[in-house]
Each structure stands twice: as structure tokens, then as C-alpha cells.
CSV table of C-alpha atoms in Angstrom, one decimal:
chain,number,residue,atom,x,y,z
A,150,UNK,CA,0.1,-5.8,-89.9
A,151,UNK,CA,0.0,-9.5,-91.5
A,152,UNK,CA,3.8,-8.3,-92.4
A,153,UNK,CA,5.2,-7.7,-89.2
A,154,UNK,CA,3.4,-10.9,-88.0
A,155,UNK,CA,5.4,-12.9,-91.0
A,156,UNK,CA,8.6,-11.6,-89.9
A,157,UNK,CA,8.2,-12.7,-86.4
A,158,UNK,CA,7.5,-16.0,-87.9
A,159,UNK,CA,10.6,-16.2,-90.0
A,160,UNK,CA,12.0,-14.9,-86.8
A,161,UNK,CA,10.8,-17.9,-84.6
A,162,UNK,CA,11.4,-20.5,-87.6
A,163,UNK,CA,15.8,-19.3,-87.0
A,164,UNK,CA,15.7,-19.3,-82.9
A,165,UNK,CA,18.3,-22.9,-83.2
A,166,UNK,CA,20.9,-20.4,-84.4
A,167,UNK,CA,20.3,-18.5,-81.2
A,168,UNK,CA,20.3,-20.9,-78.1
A,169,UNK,CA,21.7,-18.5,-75.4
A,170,UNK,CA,18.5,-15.9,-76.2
A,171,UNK,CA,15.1,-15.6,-74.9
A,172,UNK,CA,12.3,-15.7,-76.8
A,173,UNK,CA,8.6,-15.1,-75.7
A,174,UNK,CA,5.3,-15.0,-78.1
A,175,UNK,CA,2.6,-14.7,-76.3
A,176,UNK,CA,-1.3,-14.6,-78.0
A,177,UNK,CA,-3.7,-12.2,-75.9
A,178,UNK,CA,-7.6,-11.7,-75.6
A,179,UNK,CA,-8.9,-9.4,-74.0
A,180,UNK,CA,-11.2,-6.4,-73.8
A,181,UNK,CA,-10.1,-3.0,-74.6
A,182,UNK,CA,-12.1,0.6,-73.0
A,183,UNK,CA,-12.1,3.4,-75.4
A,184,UNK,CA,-12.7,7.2,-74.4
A,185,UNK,CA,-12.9,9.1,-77.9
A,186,UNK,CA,-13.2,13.2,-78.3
A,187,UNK,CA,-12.9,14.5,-81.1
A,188,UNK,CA,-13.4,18.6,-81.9
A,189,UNK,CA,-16.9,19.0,-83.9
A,190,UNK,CA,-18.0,15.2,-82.1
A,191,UNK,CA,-19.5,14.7,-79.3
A,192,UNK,CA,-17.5,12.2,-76.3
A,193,UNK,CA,-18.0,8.6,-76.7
A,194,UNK,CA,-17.2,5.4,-74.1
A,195,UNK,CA,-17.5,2.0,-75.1
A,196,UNK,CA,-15.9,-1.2,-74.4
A,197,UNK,CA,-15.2,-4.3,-76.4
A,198,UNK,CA,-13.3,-7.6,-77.5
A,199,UNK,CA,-9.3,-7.2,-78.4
A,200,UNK,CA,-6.8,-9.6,-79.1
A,201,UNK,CA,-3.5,-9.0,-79.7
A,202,UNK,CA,0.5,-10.7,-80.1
A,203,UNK,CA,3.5,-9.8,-78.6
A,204,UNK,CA,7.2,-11.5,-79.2
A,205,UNK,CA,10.2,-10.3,-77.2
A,206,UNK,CA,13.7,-11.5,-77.9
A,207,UNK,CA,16.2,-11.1,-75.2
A,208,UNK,CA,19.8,-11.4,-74.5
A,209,UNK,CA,20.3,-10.2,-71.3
A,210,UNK,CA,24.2,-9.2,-71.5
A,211,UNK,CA,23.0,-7.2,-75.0
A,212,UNK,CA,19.6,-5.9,-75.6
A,213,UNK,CA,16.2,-7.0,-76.0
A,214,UNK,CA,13.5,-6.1,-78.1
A,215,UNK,CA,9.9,-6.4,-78.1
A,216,UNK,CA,7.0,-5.4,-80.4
A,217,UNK,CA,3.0,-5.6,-79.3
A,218,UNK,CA,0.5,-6.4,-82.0
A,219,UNK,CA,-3.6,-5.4,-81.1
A,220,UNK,CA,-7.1,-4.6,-82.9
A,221,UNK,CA,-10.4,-4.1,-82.1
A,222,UNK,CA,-13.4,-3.9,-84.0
A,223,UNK,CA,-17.3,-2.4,-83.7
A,224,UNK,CA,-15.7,0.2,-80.4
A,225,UNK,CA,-17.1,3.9,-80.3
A,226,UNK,CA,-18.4,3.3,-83.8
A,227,UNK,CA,-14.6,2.6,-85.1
A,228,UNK,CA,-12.2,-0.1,-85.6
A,229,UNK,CA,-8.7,0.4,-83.1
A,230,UNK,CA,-5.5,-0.6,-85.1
A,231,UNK,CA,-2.4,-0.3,-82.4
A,232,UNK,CA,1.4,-1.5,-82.2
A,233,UNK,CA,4.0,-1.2,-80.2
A,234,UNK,CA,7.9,-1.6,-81.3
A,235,UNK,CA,11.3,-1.0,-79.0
A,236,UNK,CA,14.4,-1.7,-79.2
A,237,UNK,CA,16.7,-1.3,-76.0
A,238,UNK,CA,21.0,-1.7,-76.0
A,239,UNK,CA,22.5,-2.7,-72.4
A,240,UNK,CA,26.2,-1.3,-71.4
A,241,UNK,CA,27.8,-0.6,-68.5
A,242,UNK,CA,26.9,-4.1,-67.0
A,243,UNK,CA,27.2,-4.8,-63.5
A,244,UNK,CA,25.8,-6.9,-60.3
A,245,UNK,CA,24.1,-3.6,-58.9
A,246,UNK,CA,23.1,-2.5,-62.7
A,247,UNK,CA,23.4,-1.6,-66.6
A,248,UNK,CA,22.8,1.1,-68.3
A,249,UNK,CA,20.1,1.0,-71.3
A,250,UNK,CA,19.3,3.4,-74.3
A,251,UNK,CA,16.2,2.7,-76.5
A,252,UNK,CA,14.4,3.5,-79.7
A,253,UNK,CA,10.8,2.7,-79.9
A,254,UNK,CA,7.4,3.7,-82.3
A,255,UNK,CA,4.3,3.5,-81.1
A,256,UNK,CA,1.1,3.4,-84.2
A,257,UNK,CA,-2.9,4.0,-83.1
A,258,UNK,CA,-5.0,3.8,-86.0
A,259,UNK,CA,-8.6,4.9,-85.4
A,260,UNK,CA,-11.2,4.7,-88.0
A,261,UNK,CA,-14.8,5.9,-87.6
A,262,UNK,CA,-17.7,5.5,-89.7
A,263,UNK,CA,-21.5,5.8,-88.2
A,264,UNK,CA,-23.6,8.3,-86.2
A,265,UNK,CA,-21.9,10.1,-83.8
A,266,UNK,CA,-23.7,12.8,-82.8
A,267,UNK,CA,-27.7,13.8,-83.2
A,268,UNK,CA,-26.6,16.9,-85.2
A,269,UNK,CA,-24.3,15.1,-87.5
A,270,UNK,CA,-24.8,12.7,-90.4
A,271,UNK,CA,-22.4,10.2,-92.4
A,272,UNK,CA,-19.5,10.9,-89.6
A,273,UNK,CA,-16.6,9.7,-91.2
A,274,UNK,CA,-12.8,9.6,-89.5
A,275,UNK,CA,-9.6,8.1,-90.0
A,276,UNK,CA,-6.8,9.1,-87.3
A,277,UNK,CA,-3.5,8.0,-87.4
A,278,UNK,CA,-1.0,8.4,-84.9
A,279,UNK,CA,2.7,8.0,-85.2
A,280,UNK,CA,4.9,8.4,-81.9
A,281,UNK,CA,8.9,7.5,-82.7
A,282,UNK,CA,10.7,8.1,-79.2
A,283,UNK,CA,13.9,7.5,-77.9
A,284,UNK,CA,15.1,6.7,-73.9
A,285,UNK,CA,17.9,6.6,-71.6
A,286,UNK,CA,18.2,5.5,-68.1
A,287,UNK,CA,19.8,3.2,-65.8
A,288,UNK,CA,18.6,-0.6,-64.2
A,289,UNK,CA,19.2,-0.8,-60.6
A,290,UNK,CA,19.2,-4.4,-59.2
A,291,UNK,CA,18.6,-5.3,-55.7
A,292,UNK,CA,17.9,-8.6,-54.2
A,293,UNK,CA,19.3,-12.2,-54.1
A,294,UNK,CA,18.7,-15.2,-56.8
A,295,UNK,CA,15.7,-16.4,-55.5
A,296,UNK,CA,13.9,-12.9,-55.3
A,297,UNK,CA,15.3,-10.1,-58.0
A,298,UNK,CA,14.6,-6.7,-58.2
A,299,UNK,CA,15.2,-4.1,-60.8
A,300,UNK,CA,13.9,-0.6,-61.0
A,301,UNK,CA,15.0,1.7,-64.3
A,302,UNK,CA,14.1,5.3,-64.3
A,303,UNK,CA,14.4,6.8,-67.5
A,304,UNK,CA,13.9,9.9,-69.3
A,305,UNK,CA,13.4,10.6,-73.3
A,306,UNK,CA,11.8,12.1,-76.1
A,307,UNK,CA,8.7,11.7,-78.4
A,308,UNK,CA,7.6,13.2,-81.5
A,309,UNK,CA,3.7,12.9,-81.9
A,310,UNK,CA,2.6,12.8,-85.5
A,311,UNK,CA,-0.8,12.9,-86.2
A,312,UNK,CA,-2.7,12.7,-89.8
A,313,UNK,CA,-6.0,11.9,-91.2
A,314,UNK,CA,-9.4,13.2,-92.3
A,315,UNK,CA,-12.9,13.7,-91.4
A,316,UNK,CA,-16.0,14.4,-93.0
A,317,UNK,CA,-19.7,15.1,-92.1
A,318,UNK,CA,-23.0,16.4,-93.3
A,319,UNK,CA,-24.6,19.7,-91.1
A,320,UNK,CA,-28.3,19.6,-90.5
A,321,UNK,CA,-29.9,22.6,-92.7
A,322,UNK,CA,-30.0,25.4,-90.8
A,323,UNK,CA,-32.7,27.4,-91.9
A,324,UNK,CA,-36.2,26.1,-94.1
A,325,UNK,CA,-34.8,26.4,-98.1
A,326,UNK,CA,-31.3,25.7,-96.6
A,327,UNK,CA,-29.6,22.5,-98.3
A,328,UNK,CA,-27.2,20.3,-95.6
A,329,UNK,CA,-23.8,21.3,-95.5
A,330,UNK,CA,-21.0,18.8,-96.1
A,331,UNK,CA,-17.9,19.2,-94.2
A,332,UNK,CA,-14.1,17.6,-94.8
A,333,UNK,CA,-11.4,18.5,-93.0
A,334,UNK,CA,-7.7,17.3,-93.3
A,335,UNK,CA,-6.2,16.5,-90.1
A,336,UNK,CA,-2.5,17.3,-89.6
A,337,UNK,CA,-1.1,17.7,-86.2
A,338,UNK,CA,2.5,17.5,-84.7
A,339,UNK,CA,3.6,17.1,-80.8
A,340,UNK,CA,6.8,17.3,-78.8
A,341,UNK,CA,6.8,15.4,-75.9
A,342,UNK,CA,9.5,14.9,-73.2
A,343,UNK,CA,9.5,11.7,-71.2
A,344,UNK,CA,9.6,10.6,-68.0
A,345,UNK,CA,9.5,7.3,-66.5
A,346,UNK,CA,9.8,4.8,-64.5
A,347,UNK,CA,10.2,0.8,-64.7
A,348,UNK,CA,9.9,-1.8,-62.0
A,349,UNK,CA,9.9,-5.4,-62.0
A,350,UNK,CA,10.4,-8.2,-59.5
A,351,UNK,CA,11.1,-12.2,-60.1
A,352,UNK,CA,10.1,-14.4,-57.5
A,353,UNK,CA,11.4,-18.2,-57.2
A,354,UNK,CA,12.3,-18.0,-61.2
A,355,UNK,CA,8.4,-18.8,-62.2
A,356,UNK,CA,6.6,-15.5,-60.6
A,357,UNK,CA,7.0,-11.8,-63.0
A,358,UNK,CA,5.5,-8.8,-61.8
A,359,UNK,CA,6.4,-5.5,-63.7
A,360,UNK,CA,4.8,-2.1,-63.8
A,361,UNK,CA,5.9,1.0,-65.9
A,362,UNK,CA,4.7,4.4,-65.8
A,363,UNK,CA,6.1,7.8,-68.1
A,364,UNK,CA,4.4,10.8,-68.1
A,365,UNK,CA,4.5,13.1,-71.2
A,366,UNK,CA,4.8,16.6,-70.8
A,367,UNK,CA,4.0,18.7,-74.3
A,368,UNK,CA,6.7,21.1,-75.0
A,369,UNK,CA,4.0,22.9,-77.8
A,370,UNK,CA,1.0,23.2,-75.4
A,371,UNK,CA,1.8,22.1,-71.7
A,372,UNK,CA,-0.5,18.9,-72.4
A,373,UNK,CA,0.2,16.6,-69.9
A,374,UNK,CA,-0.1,12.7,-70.4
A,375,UNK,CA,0.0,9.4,-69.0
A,376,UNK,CA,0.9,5.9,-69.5
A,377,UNK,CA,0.1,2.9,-66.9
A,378,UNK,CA,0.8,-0.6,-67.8
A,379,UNK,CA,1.1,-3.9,-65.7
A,380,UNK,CA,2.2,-7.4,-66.2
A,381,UNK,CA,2.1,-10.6,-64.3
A,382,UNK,CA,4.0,-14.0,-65.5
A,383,UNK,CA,3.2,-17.0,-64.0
A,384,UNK,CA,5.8,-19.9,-65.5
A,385,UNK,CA,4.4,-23.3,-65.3
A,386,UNK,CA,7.0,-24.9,-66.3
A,387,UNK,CA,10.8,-23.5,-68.9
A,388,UNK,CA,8.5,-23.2,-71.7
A,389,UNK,CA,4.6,-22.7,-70.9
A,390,UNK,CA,3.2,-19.9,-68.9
A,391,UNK,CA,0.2,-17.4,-68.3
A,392,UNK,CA,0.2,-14.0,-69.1
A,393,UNK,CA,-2.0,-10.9,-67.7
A,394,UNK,CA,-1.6,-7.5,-69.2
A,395,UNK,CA,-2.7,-3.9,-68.1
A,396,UNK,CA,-2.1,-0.9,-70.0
A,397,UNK,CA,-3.8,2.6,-69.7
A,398,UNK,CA,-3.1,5.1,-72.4
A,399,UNK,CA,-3.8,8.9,-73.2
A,400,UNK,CA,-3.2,10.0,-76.2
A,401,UNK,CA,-4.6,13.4,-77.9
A,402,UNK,CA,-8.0,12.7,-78.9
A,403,UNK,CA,-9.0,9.6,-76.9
A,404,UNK,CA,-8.0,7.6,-73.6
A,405,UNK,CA,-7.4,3.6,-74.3
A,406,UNK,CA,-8.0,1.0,-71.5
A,407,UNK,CA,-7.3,-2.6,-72.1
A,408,UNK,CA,-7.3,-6.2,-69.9
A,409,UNK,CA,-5.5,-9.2,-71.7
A,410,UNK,CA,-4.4,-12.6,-70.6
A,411,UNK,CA,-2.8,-15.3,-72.8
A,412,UNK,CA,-0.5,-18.2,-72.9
A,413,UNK,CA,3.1,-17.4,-72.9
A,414,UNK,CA,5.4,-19.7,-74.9
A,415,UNK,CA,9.2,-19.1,-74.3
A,416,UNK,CA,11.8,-20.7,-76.5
């Protein structure tokens, strides 16, 4: 993690050579709702502090790209490690439109060390998830200059990779029976196909309003999954503005909640 945030410094240290681009880094705090269930554990809900940092660079004729830093600590008797990376191209540009195709990698780390469960002892976990996708779809725009529109529906792919371990100690079972100590490798692999939907609306230049949603439909065991997430902008003046950020996720062995405001600085 402390690499990727040196590279968006190096990247924000070179923005003269890029004047006609957008840039946004925005800090975030927040808290985060985590719904963890795990085979051989029992279900745990907690809620605690996150913080997180997301950069987007934008050329609006070209592509943009954004990536989504966050972490939180002491939840569900684990630390959360997430990021978020994509990267879309624009063609086919138009007033009523463009299309877009994208490549993105989403990364949940989750690690879990305490006492999960009254019939388990020295619960150990780390679960790491790897999601590279790709998308395709098209940006509709409606509106005038003073009140813009754009919807993009979208459709796509995602391979779900997940590794790890656990470990545990079994109560003895029977008087003269010694604990049992159990450790398990975790190796797990989804397909996924996508479909979404984005929508966003800019009021008077200075107002932002986005919401995105993609269901994932499991092509191995007819899982189904969602993805809600929210966004409001609020532009003070070209350069300062405040940030709120909503995003529900379900992945395969927990269900992430998460509120976040920050200050927005665009370049």
C-alpha cells in the first residue's frame, strides 16, 4: 500500500506537464460495517473507524482512471485491507455519447486473529481476495450545460481469486482426549459475469451526484452478488470541495458497509 500511495505522489508532483487533465485526491474518514461468515466460524457484525484515499485523473476526450485506497483496524476481530483500481478508454465521442471499455482489480485483505466462537480457540485467518475484471458499455448524455446527465450501462467479466489460511484449536471431545488443532489452506476461484449500471448528474458545475450498481452472477455456482455505491460533490470553489461516499459490497465470505466524507482537492 505505502507503494501505490508514492506513485500517486510522484503522480501529483508532474500534473504542470498535464494542464488540460483533471485531477482529484481526495482523503476520506469514515466508518466501515463488516458482516463476516466464514465455514467452521460462527457470523460476526461489527462496525468501526476507516479512512481511506482516492486520486482520479481524467481527460475527458480520452480516459480516466481512478484507484481507491482504505483500511480498518480492530473490526470483527480482524484488520480490513481494500483497494480499488480501473482504468476506462473513451471512443466513439459524441454530444448524445461515447463509448467506454475498462480494466479494473479490485483487493480485500481480511485478517483475523482472536476468539471467534465459544467452541474454538486461537482462531487465526488470513483471506485474500483478488477480482481483475474487464467492462464495456456506452455513456448516454442528456441535458443542457447548466444541468448534465449521463447514464452508462455496462456489462463485463470478473475472475474471483481467493487464497489464504486458517487455523484453530477443537475443544477435547471426550475426558483423556487432547485438543485438536486444525489448519486449512484456502484456495477458491469464481467466475462472475457483470452487469451494471452508472448514473451521474452535474448541477450548476459545483453539485455531483453519481450512483453505480452491477450485479454479479456466478457462472460456477449461481451465486448472486451485489454492489451499491453513492457519491455526492459539493465544489466550493475550482479547486476545494466536500466529498460523501457510500458503497455496499458482497463478496464471498462477508458483506462490507462503509460511510466516508472528505475534502476533495482538484488540480
Amino acid at each position: 500500500m505505502k507503494k501505490v500511495v508514492l506513485i500517486v505522489l510522484l503522480i501529483l508532483l508532474s500534473v504542470n506537464l498535464f494542464a488540460k487533465d483533471i485531477r482529484i485526491i481526495t482523503p476520506y474518514f469514515g466508518t466501515i460495517n463488516n458482516q463476516l461468515s466464514v465455514e467452521n466460524m460462527d457470523s460476526m457484525d461489527d462496525t468501526a473507524p476507516l479512512g481511506g484515499l482516492y486520486f482520479q485523473w481524467v481527460n475527458p476526450d480520452k480516459y480516466q482512471w481512478n484507484v481507491f485506497l482504505y483500511g480498518s483496524k480492530d473490526i470483527n476481530e480482524s484488520n480490513i485491507y481494500g483497494s480499488h483500481f480501473i482504468f476506462d478508454y473513451y471512443f466513439g465521442q459524441s454530444p448524445s455519447g461515447k463509448y467506454v471499455v475498462g480494466l479494473g482489480f479490485d483487493y480485500i485483505q481480511i485478517n483475523t486473529d482472536g476468539e471467534v466462537s465459544p467452541f474454538l480457540s486461537d482462531f487465526k485467518m488470513t483471506n485474500k481476495i483478488y477480482a481483475p475484471y474487464f467492462r464495456a458499455g456506452r455513456y448516454f448524455n442528456f441535458g443542457s450545460d447548466m444541468k448534465k446527465v449521463s447514464i452508462l450501462p455496462w456489462v463485463g467479466y470478473e475472475q474471483e481469486i481467493i487464497r489464504g489460511d486458517y487455523s484453530f484449536i477443537l475443544p477435547s471431545m471426550a475426558p483423556g482426549m487432547p485438543p485438536m488443532p486444525t489448519a486449512e489452506d484456502i484456495k477458491e476461484n469464481y467466475g462472475y459475469t457483470l452487469l451494471g449500471t452508472n448514473f451521474k448528474v452535474t448541477l450548476y458545475h459545483f453539485i455531483e451526484l453519481s450512483a453505480k450498481y452491477y450485479h454479479k452472477i456466478s457462472m460456477d455456482d449461481g451465486e448472486n452478488l451485489n454492489t451499491i455505491s453513492a457519491m455526492c460533490n459539493i465544489y466550493l470553489n475550482r479547486h476545494v470541495g466536500l466529498s460523501y461516499r457510500f458503497k455496499y459490497i458482497e463478496v464471498s465470505v462477508s458483506k462490507n458497509t462503509y460511510h466516508m466524507g472528505g475534502v476533495a482537492y482538484m488540480f
